mmCIF file of C-alpha atoms in Angstrom:
data_model
loop_
_atom_site.group_PDB
_atom_site.id
_atom_site.type_symbol
_atom_site.label_atom_id
_atom_site.label_comp_id
_atom_site.label_asym_id
_atom_site.label_seq_id
_atom_site.Cartn_x
_atom_site.Cartn_y
_atom_site.Cartn_z
ATOM 1 C CA UNK A 1 40.798 1.041 -21.059
ATOM 2 C CA UNK A 2 37.505 2.893 -21.096
ATOM 3 C CA UNK A 3 35.587 0.380 -23.255
ATOM 4 C CA UNK A 4 36.530 -2.699 -21.077
ATOM 5 C CA UNK A 5 35.464 -0.680 -18.014
ATOM 6 C CA UNK A 6 32.073 0.276 -19.489
ATOM 7 C CA UNK A 7 31.508 -3.316 -20.614
ATOM 8 C CA UNK A 8 32.202 -4.470 -17.164
ATOM 9 C CA UNK A 9 29.750 -1.933 -15.696
ATOM 10 C CA UNK A 10 27.064 -2.954 -18.160
ATOM 11 C CA UNK A 11 27.562 -6.561 -17.299
ATOM 12 C CA UNK A 12 27.364 -5.843 -13.581
ATOM 13 C CA UNK A 13 24.164 -3.789 -14.075
ATOM 14 C CA UNK A 14 22.688 -6.569 -16.129
ATOM 15 C CA UNK A 15 23.448 -9.160 -13.455
ATOM 16 C CA UNK A 16 21.972 -6.853 -10.795
ATOM 17 C CA UNK A 17 18.769 -6.388 -12.804
ATOM 18 C CA UNK A 18 18.571 -10.117 -13.407
ATOM 19 C CA UNK A 19 19.065 -10.877 -9.690
ATOM 20 C CA UNK A 20 16.383 -8.343 -8.706
ATOM 21 C CA UNK A 21 14.103 -9.834 -11.252
ATOM 22 C CA UNK A 22 14.527 -13.327 -9.895
ATOM 23 C CA UNK A 23 14.059 -11.988 -6.295
ATOM 24 C CA UNK A 24 10.994 -9.953 -7.148
ATOM 25 C CA UNK A 25 9.427 -12.605 -9.388
ATOM 26 C CA UNK A 26 9.944 -15.225 -6.711
ATOM 27 C CA UNK A 27 8.345 -13.007 -4.102
ATOM 28 C CA UNK A 28 5.329 -12.296 -6.254
ATOM 29 C CA UNK A 29 4.849 -16.014 -6.903
ATOM 30 C CA UNK A 30 5.458 -17.050 -3.304
ATOM 31 C CA UNK A 31 3.188 -14.418 -1.757
ATOM 32 C CA UNK A 32 0.375 -15.208 -4.139
ATOM 33 C CA UNK A 33 -0.592 -17.906 -1.562
ATOM 34 C CA UNK A 34 1.739 -17.590 1.425
ATOM 35 C CA UNK A 35 1.300 -15.202 4.365
ATOM 36 C CA UNK A 36 3.588 -12.188 4.128
ATOM 37 C CA UNK A 37 5.893 -12.175 7.306
ATOM 38 C CA UNK A 38 7.211 -8.670 6.643
ATOM 39 C CA UNK A 39 7.520 -6.078 3.905
ATOM 40 C CA UNK A 40 10.346 -3.984 2.459
ATOM 41 C CA UNK A 41 8.919 -0.886 4.088
ATOM 42 C CA UNK A 42 8.918 -2.698 7.522
ATOM 43 C CA UNK A 43 12.526 -3.595 7.065
ATOM 44 C CA UNK A 44 13.389 -0.071 5.953
ATOM 45 C CA UNK A 45 11.660 1.430 9.098
ATOM 46 C CA UNK A 46 13.267 -1.140 11.394
ATOM 47 C CA UNK A 47 16.835 -0.662 10.104
ATOM 48 C CA UNK A 48 16.289 3.070 10.170
ATOM 49 C CA UNK A 49 15.350 2.977 13.834
ATOM 50 C CA UNK A 50 18.391 0.869 14.751
ATOM 51 C CA UNK A 51 20.701 3.208 12.800
ATOM 52 C CA UNK A 52 19.342 6.168 14.852
ATOM 53 C CA UNK A 53 19.792 4.307 18.144
ATOM 54 C CA UNK A 54 16.050 3.598 18.622
ATOM 55 C CA UNK A 55 16.324 -0.013 19.778
ATOM 56 C CA UNK A 56 12.906 -0.033 21.310
ATOM 57 C CA UNK A 57 11.201 0.357 17.929
ATOM 58 C CA UNK A 58 9.534 -2.783 16.536
ATOM 59 C CA UNK A 59 7.866 -2.917 13.198
ATOM 60 C CA UNK A 60 4.958 -5.132 14.071
ATOM 61 C CA UNK A 61 2.369 -6.918 11.930
ATOM 62 C CA UNK A 62 -0.020 -9.832 12.497
ATOM 63 C CA UNK A 63 -1.146 -11.623 9.356
ATOM 64 C CA UNK A 64 -4.876 -12.414 9.005
ATOM 65 C CA UNK A 65 -6.746 -13.775 6.131
ATOM 66 C CA UNK A 66 -9.591 -11.809 4.389
ATOM 67 C CA UNK A 67 -12.123 -13.939 6.294
ATOM 68 C CA UNK A 68 -10.741 -12.562 9.459
ATOM 69 C CA UNK A 69 -11.032 -8.866 8.421
ATOM 70 C CA UNK A 70 -14.147 -6.886 8.714
ATOM 71 C CA UNK A 71 -15.658 -6.085 5.307
ATOM 72 C CA UNK A 72 -15.808 -2.416 6.489
ATOM 73 C CA UNK A 73 -11.984 -2.364 6.560
ATOM 74 C CA UNK A 74 -11.706 -3.610 2.989
ATOM 75 C CA UNK A 75 -14.336 -1.137 1.771
ATOM 76 C CA UNK A 76 -12.809 1.737 3.689
ATOM 77 C CA UNK A 77 -9.349 1.530 2.057
ATOM 78 C CA UNK A 78 -10.999 1.152 -1.380
ATOM 79 C CA UNK A 79 -13.201 4.252 -0.740
ATOM 80 C CA UNK A 80 -10.240 6.238 0.550
ATOM 81 C CA UNK A 81 -7.469 5.169 -1.769
ATOM 82 C CA UNK A 82 -8.683 3.592 -5.026
ATOM 83 C CA UNK A 83 -12.350 3.533 -5.883
ATOM 84 C CA UNK A 84 -11.629 2.121 -9.323
ATOM 85 C CA UNK A 85 -9.674 -0.833 -7.754
ATOM 86 C CA UNK A 86 -11.886 -3.598 -9.244
ATOM 87 C CA UNK A 87 -11.784 -2.223 -12.693
ATOM 88 C CA UNK A 88 -8.158 -1.247 -13.536
ATOM 89 C CA UNK A 89 -5.229 -3.463 -14.328
ATOM 90 C CA UNK A 90 -2.997 -2.027 -11.622
ATOM 91 C CA UNK A 91 -2.432 1.457 -13.161
ATOM 92 C CA UNK A 92 -5.317 3.960 -13.233
ATOM 93 C CA UNK A 93 -4.352 6.057 -16.308
ATOM 94 C CA UNK A 94 -7.331 8.387 -15.872
ATOM 95 C CA UNK A 95 -6.279 9.196 -12.234
ATOM 96 C CA UNK A 96 -2.669 9.612 -13.507
ATOM 97 C CA UNK A 97 -3.726 12.071 -16.114
ATOM 98 C CA UNK A 98 -5.835 14.102 -13.680
ATOM 99 C CA UNK A 99 -2.977 14.133 -11.038
ATOM 100 C CA UNK A 100 -0.532 15.434 -13.657
ATOM 101 C CA UNK A 101 -2.916 18.204 -14.614
ATOM 102 C CA UNK A 102 -3.580 19.055 -11.060
ATOM 103 C CA UNK A 103 0.192 19.097 -10.151
ATOM 104 C CA UNK A 104 1.059 21.450 -13.021
ATOM 105 C CA UNK A 105 -1.478 23.994 -11.699
ATOM 106 C CA UNK A 106 -0.810 23.422 -7.969
ATOM 107 C CA UNK A 107 2.922 22.857 -7.396
ATOM 108 C CA UNK A 108 2.638 23.250 -3.674
ATOM 109 C CA UNK A 109 -0.208 20.604 -3.417
ATOM 110 C CA UNK A 110 0.998 17.592 -5.163
ATOM 111 C CA UNK A 111 -1.577 14.916 -5.788
ATOM 112 C CA UNK A 112 -0.645 11.227 -6.222
ATOM 113 C CA UNK A 113 -2.418 8.603 -8.415
ATOM 114 C CA UNK A 114 -1.097 5.356 -6.945
ATOM 115 C CA UNK A 115 -3.591 2.520 -6.886
ATOM 116 C CA UNK A 116 -3.915 -0.029 -4.125
ATOM 117 C CA UNK A 117 -2.104 -2.391 -6.373
ATOM 118 C CA UNK A 118 0.823 -0.080 -6.740
ATOM 119 C CA UNK A 119 0.909 0.719 -3.082
ATOM 120 C CA UNK A 120 1.014 -3.042 -2.275
ATOM 121 C CA UNK A 121 3.995 -3.633 -4.498
ATOM 122 C CA UNK A 122 5.803 -0.507 -3.203
ATOM 123 C CA UNK A 123 5.290 -1.521 0.426
ATOM 124 C CA UNK A 124 6.070 -5.254 -0.252
ATOM 125 C CA UNK A 125 9.171 -5.196 -2.509
ATOM 126 C CA UNK A 126 10.519 -1.643 -3.011
ATOM 127 C CA UNK A 127 12.122 1.204 -1.114
ATOM 128 C CA UNK A 128 10.376 4.374 -0.064
ATOM 129 C CA UNK A 129 10.763 7.598 -2.101
ATOM 130 C CA UNK A 130 9.445 9.306 -5.289
ATOM 131 C CA UNK A 131 12.176 8.867 -7.837
ATOM 132 C CA UNK A 132 11.405 7.780 -11.354
ATOM 133 C CA UNK A 133 13.588 4.661 -11.186
ATOM 134 C CA UNK A 134 11.418 3.363 -8.250
ATOM 135 C CA UNK A 135 8.255 4.371 -9.999
ATOM 136 C CA UNK A 136 9.310 2.465 -13.126
ATOM 137 C CA UNK A 137 10.013 -0.744 -11.207
ATOM 138 C CA UNK A 138 6.733 -0.173 -9.323
ATOM 139 C CA UNK A 139 4.638 0.111 -12.566
ATOM 140 C CA UNK A 140 6.221 -3.038 -14.117
ATOM 141 C CA UNK A 141 5.945 -5.120 -11.002
ATOM 142 C CA UNK A 142 2.349 -4.070 -10.503
ATOM 143 C CA UNK A 143 1.365 -5.270 -13.960
ATOM 144 C CA UNK A 144 3.016 -8.556 -13.292
ATOM 145 C CA UNK A 145 1.302 -8.953 -9.944
ATOM 146 C CA UNK A 146 -2.104 -8.055 -11.496
ATOM 147 C CA UNK A 147 -1.523 -10.840 -13.941
ATOM 148 C CA UNK A 148 -0.811 -13.495 -11.261
ATOM 149 C CA UNK A 149 -2.824 -12.428 -8.144
ATOM 150 C CA UNK A 150 -6.508 -12.028 -7.812
ATOM 151 C CA UNK A 151 -7.852 -8.564 -6.764
ATOM 152 C CA UNK A 152 -8.926 -10.226 -3.491
ATOM 153 C CA UNK A 153 -5.327 -11.264 -2.881
ATOM 154 C CA UNK A 154 -3.971 -7.871 -3.630
ATOM 155 C CA UNK A 155 -6.426 -6.254 -1.121
ATOM 156 C CA UNK A 156 -5.629 -8.997 1.511
ATOM 157 C CA UNK A 157 -1.830 -8.275 1.257
ATOM 158 C CA UNK A 158 -2.314 -4.575 1.282
ATOM 159 C CA UNK A 159 -4.472 -4.660 4.409
ATOM 160 C CA UNK A 160 -1.793 -6.777 6.103
ATOM 161 C CA UNK A 161 1.196 -4.640 5.329
ATOM 162 C CA UNK A 162 -0.207 -1.045 5.156
ATOM 163 C CA UNK A 163 1.379 1.325 7.668
ATOM 164 C CA UNK A 164 -1.152 2.597 10.234
ATOM 165 C CA UNK A 165 1.169 4.255 12.697
ATOM 166 C CA UNK A 166 4.625 4.234 14.180
ATOM 167 C CA UNK A 167 5.661 0.630 14.073
ATOM 168 C CA UNK A 168 2.108 -0.500 13.496
ATOM 169 C CA UNK A 169 1.626 -2.453 10.138
ATOM 170 C CA UNK A 170 -1.448 -4.216 8.965
ATOM 171 C CA UNK A 171 -5.129 -3.874 9.978
ATOM 172 C CA UNK A 172 -4.999 -6.560 12.708
ATOM 173 C CA UNK A 173 -2.203 -4.842 14.613
ATOM 174 C CA UNK A 174 -3.776 -1.540 14.070
ATOM 175 C CA UNK A 175 -7.247 -2.785 15.318
ATOM 176 C CA UNK A 176 -5.664 -4.332 18.439
ATOM 177 C CA UNK A 177 -3.637 -1.253 19.187
ATOM 178 C CA UNK A 178 -6.290 1.369 18.721
ATOM 179 C CA UNK A 179 -9.500 -0.410 19.430
ATOM 180 C CA UNK A 180 -8.400 -3.442 21.525
ATOM 181 C CA UNK A 181 -10.354 -5.842 19.266
ATOM 182 C CA UNK A 182 -9.493 -8.082 16.395
ATOM 183 C CA UNK A 183 -9.837 -6.744 12.821
ATOM 184 C CA UNK A 184 -12.840 -8.879 12.120
ATOM 185 C CA UNK A 185 -14.846 -6.812 14.744
ATOM 186 C CA UNK A 186 -14.165 -3.380 13.299
ATOM 187 C CA UNK A 187 -17.107 -1.123 12.739
ATOM 188 C CA UNK A 188 -17.676 1.130 9.752
ATOM 189 C CA UNK A 189 -16.549 4.209 11.767
ATOM 190 C CA UNK A 190 -13.442 2.520 13.058
ATOM 191 C CA UNK A 191 -12.402 1.192 9.615
ATOM 192 C CA UNK A 192 -12.914 4.624 8.139
ATOM 193 C CA UNK A 193 -10.743 6.195 10.862
ATOM 194 C CA UNK A 194 -7.865 3.752 10.094
ATOM 195 C CA UNK A 195 -8.204 4.478 6.380
ATOM 196 C CA UNK A 196 -8.144 8.165 7.148
ATOM 197 C CA UNK A 197 -4.550 8.085 8.323
ATOM 198 C CA UNK A 198 -3.127 6.220 5.336
ATOM 199 C CA UNK A 199 -1.945 9.209 3.349
ATOM 200 C CA UNK A 200 0.558 9.886 6.156
ATOM 201 C CA UNK A 201 0.403 7.456 9.069
ATOM 202 C CA UNK A 202 3.424 8.905 10.740
ATOM 203 C CA UNK A 203 1.811 12.320 10.845
ATOM 204 C CA UNK A 204 -1.899 11.562 11.255
ATOM 205 C CA UNK A 205 -2.988 9.481 14.293
ATOM 206 C CA UNK A 206 -5.887 7.152 14.729
ATOM 207 C CA UNK A 207 -5.574 7.309 18.494
ATOM 208 C CA UNK A 208 -5.601 11.104 18.625
ATOM 209 C CA UNK A 209 -7.325 12.218 15.402
ATOM 210 C CA UNK A 210 -7.073 15.852 14.421
ATOM 211 C CA UNK A 211 -9.944 17.723 12.921
ATOM 212 C CA UNK A 212 -8.638 16.996 9.440
ATOM 213 C CA UNK A 213 -8.582 13.201 10.194
ATOM 214 C CA UNK A 214 -12.137 13.388 11.585
ATOM 215 C CA UNK A 215 -13.314 15.189 8.473
ATOM 216 C CA UNK A 216 -11.566 12.679 6.211
ATOM 217 C CA UNK A 217 -13.182 9.847 8.127
ATOM 218 C CA UNK A 218 -16.679 11.341 7.607
ATOM 219 C CA UNK A 219 -15.873 11.706 3.839
ATOM 220 C CA UNK A 220 -14.673 8.072 3.626
ATOM 221 C CA UNK A 221 -17.913 6.850 5.327
ATOM 222 C CA UNK A 222 -19.932 8.747 2.809
ATOM 223 C CA UNK A 223 -17.962 7.199 -0.092
ATOM 224 C CA UNK A 224 -18.410 3.721 1.487
ATOM 225 C CA UNK A 225 -22.124 4.234 1.396
ATOM 226 C CA UNK A 226 -22.161 5.656 -2.190
ATOM 227 C CA UNK A 227 -20.147 2.580 -3.330
ATOM 228 C CA UNK A 228 -22.963 0.389 -2.081
ATOM 229 C CA UNK A 229 -21.533 -0.940 1.179
ATOM 230 C CA UNK A 230 -20.848 -4.670 1.541
ATOM 231 C CA UNK A 231 -22.706 -5.390 -1.680
ATOM 232 C CA UNK A 232 -19.852 -3.605 -3.523
ATOM 233 C CA UNK A 233 -17.363 -6.177 -2.133
ATOM 234 C CA UNK A 234 -19.625 -9.129 -2.932
ATOM 235 C CA UNK A 235 -20.410 -7.916 -6.468
ATOM 236 C CA UNK A 236 -16.572 -7.711 -7.189
ATOM 237 C CA UNK A 237 -15.623 -10.796 -5.264
ATOM 238 C CA UNK A 238 -13.313 -8.837 -2.876
ATOM 239 C CA UNK A 239 -14.337 -10.279 0.483
#
């Protein structure tokens, strides 16, 4: 009795993995050229709000192409989140090694090493959380995406689905909400302020920045200048 049961479970798991592979693979191919209407994180936030009785919550995003996004916004997220973005293949093994070493010595101050590519895949196709199963799927799907999408496309999708506040997804919605202007008109300081809240957009606020957020904004602006400003984007064909 036990062997047939185990065989059925293995068969079921195999079918589940196959179905997920088809779903994820289809999504990666489709969104390599189509606008992204919503992400997995947006769905998770929306369903979570409904389950807690918050029917006023709306996960909102407005898709815009890279030509409609200020180059400062693209540069700001790279400076803040992943300065080796143009050079790696989705996983930054040097950053991972440094993060592991840091986390061994500072257990109360955990440092992550996710690239923009990984964050894009996590937000787009996976669930929130830090378990190893999700991280495994994330790594595999990131490598597949890097093989199919251009770096410019990855950056475009990331800027359109990144969470910038409670119910605010994408740089266009964030720019309209916080600065009352389209994302194409963002200044260097405004773009850096939006990037400053990315580590925890539900805790840090762009409309009421704390001292920490302001200091992070100033650091990001320095990094943007050190990278070379807009020339960095042009040189790497990112905008």
